[in-house]
Short mmCIF file of C-alpha atoms in Angstrom, two decimals:
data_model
loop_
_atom_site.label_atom_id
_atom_site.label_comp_id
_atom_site.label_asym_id
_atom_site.label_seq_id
_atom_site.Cartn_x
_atom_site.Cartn_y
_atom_site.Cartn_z
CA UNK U 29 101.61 122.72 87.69
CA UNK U 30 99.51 121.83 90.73
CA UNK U 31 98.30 118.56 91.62
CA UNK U 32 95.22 118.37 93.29
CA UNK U 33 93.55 115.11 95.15
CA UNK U 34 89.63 114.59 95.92
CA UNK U 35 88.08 111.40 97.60
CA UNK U 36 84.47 110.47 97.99
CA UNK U 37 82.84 107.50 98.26
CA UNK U 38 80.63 105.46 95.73
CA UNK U 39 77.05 104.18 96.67
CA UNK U 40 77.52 100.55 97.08
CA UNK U 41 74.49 99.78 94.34
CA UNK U 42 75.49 101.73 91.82
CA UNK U 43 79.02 100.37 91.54
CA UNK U 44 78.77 99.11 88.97
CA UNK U 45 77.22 102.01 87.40
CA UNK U 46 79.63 103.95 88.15
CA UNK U 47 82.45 101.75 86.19
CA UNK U 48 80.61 101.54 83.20
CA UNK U 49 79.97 105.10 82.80
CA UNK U 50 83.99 105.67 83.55
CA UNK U 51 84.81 102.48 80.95
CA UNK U 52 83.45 105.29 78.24
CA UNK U 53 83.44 108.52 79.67
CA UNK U 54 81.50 111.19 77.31
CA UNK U 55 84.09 112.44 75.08
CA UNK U 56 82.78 116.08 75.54
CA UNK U 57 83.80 115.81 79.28
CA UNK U 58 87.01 115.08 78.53
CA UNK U 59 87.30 117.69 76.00
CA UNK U 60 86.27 120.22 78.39
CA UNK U 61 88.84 118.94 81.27
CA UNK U 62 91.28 119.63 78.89
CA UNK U 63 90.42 122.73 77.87
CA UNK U 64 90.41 124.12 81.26
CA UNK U 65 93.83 122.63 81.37
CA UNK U 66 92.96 119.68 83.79
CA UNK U 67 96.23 116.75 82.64
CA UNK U 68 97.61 113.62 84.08
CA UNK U 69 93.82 112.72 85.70
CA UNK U 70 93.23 109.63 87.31
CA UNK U 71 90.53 107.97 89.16
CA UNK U 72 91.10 104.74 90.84
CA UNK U 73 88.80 102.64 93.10
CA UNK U 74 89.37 100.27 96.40
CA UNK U 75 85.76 99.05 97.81
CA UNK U 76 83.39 101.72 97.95
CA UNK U 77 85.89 104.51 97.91
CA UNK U 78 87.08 106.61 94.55
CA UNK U 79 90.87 108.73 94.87
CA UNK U 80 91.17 111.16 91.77
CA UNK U 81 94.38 112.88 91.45
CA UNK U 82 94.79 115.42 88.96
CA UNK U 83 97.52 117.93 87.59
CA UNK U 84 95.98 121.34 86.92
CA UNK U 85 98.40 123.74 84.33
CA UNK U 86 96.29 126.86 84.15
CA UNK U 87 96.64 129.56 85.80
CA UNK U 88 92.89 129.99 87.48
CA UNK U 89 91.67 126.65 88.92
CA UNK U 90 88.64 128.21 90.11
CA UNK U 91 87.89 130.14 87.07
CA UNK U 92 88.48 126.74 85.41
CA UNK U 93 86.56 125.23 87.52
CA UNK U 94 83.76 127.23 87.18
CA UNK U 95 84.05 126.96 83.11
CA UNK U 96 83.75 123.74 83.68
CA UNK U 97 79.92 123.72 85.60
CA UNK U 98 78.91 125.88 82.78
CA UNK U 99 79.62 123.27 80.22
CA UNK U 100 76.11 122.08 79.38
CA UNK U 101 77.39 117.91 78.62
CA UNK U 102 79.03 118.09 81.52
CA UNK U 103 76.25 119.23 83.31
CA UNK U 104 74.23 116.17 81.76
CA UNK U 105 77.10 114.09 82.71
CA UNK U 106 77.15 115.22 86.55
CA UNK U 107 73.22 113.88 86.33
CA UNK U 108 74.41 110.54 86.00
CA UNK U 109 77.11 110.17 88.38
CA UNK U 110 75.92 112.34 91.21
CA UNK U 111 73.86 109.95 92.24
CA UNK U 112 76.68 107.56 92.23
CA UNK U 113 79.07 109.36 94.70
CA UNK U 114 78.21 110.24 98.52
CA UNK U 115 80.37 112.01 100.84
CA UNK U 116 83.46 110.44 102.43
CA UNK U 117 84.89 110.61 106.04
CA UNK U 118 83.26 111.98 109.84
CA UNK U 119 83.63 115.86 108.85
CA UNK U 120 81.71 116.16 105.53
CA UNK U 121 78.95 118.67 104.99
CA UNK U 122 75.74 118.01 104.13
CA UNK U 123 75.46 118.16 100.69
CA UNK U 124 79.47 117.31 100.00
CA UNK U 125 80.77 114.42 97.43
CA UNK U 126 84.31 114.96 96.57
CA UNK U 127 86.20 116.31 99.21
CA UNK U 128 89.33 117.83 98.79
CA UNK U 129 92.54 116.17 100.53
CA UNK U 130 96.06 118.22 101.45
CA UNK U 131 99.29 117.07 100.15
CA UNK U 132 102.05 115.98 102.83
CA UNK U 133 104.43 114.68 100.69
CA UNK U 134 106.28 115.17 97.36
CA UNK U 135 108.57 113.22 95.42
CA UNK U 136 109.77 114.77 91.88
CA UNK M 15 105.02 104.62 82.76
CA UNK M 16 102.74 103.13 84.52
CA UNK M 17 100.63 104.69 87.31
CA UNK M 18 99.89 103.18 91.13
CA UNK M 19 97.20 104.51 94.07
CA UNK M 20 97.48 103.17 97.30
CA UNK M 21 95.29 103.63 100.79
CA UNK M 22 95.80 103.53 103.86
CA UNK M 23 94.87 104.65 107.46
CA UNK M 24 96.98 106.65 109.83
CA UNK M 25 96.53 105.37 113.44
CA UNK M 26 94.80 108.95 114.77
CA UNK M 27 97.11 109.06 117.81
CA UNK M 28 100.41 108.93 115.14
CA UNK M 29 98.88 111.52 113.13
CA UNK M 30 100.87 114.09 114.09
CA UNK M 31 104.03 111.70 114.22
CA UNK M 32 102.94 110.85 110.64
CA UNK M 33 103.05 114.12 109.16
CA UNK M 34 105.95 115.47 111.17
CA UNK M 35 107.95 112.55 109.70
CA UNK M 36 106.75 113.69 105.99
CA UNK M 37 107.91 117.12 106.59
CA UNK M 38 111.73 116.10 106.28
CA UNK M 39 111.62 112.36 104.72
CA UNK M 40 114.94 111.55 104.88
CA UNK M 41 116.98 112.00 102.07
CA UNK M 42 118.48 108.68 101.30
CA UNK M 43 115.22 107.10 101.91
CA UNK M 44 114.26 109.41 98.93
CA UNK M 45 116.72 109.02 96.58
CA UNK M 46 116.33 104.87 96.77
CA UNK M 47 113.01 105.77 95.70
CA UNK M 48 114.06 107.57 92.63
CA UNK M 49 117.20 105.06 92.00
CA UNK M 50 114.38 102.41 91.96
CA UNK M 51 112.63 104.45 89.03
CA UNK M 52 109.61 105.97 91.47
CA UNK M 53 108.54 109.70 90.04
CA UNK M 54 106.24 112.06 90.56
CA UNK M 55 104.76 110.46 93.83
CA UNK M 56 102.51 112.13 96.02
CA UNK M 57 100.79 111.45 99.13
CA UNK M 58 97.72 113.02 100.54
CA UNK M 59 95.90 113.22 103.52
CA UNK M 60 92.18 113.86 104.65
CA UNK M 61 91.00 112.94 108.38
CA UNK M 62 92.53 109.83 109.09
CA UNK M 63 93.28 108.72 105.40
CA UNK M 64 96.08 108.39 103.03
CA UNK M 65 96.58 107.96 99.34
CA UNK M 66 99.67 107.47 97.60
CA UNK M 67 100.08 108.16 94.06
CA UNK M 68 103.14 107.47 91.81
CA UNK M 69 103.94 106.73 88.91
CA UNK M 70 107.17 104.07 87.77
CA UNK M 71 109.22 104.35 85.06
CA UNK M 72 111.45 101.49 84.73
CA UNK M 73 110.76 97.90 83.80
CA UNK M 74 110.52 95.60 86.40
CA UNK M 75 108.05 97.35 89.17
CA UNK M 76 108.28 94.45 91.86
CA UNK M 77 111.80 93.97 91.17
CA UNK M 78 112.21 97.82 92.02
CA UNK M 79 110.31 97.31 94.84
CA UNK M 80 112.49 94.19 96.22
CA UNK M 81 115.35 96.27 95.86
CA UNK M 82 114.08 99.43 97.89
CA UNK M 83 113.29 96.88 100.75
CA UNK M 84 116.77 95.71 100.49
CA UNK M 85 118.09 99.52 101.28
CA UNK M 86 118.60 99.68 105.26
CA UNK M 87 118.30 102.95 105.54
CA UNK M 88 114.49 102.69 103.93
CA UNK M 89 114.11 99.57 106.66
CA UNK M 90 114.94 101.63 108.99
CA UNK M 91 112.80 104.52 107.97
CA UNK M 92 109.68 101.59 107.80
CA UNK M 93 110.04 100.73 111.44
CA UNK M 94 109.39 104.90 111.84
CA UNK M 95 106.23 104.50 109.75
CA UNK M 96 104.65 101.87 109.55
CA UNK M 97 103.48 102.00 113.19
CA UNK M 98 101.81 105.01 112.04
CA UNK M 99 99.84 103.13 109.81
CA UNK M 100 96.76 100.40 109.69
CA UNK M 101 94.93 99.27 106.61
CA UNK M 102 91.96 100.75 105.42
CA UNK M 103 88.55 99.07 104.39
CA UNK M 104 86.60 95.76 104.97
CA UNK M 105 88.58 93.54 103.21
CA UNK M 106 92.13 94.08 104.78
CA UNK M 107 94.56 91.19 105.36
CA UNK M 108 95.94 90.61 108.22
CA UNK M 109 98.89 92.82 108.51
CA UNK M 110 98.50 94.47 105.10
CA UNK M 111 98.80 98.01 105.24
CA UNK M 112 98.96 99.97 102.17
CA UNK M 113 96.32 98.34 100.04
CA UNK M 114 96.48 98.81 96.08
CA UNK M 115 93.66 100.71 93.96
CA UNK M 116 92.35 99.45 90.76
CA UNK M 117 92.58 102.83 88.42
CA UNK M 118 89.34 103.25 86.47
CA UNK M 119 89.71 106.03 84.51
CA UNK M 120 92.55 108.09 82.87
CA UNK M 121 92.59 111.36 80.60
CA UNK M 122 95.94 111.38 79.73
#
């Protein structure tokens, strides 16, 4: 198992569009996560900022990952809350939402 | 078991005191944490932010928390950290430092 941790920021006026599409997320979407063995996946909010943590149990998290943008609902999905999300912190790219952040610490 | 995020910032010039201290957390400091009925916690960094993610297993989560502030070797460990560390966002308290997320989504 690896766990994996992404942070990005929400646009302040669609907050609240954000919540209400994660108060019912599509159950396709979740579906797929699981398929490509995506567990234990949490996303939790403070202000404008979004933490998801994540526990991946495959064995190709790229491959997975890649399944995962060819999933056509969750493609329709990512057209509703891309607009939600823009990039977090001084050193994102142009372009970036969820940026990936490195573990330090690890208690069993 | 129920799951916690927290945020906060690392003061930039501590970074590096920060991480070296979360490269060998000492050990009793650790196993408080899991006496107290803390698993699977995690923290991350990216630029000058961190998120903590656990998750609790016992019964009485402030209780647990109470008693892991009563451990002097943890106190002691604290006056290590928590110079390293300043809160994060707008709506900080005065002296509040890690600041609690509101989870918004879970696929279990």
């Amino acid at each position: 198992m690896q766990r994996y941790a992404f942070v990005v920021n929400v646009v302040p006026d669609l907050r609240d569009e954000y919540l209400r599409l994660h108060a019912a997320v599509w159950p396709q979407v979740e579906a797929t996560l699981r398929a490509c063995n995506f567990t234990n996946y949490t996303i939790f909010i403070l202000e404008d900022t979004l933490f998801a943590y994540y526990e991946y149990v495959g064995s190709d998290h790229e491959g997975d990952l890649a399944l995962i943008g060819q999933d056509p609902v969750t493609r329709d999905w990512w057209t509703h809350t891309d607009p939600c999300q823009t990039a977090f912190g001084q050193q994102a790219q142009e372009g970036e939402r969820w940026r990936a952040m490195r573990e330090v610490w690890h208690l069993a």
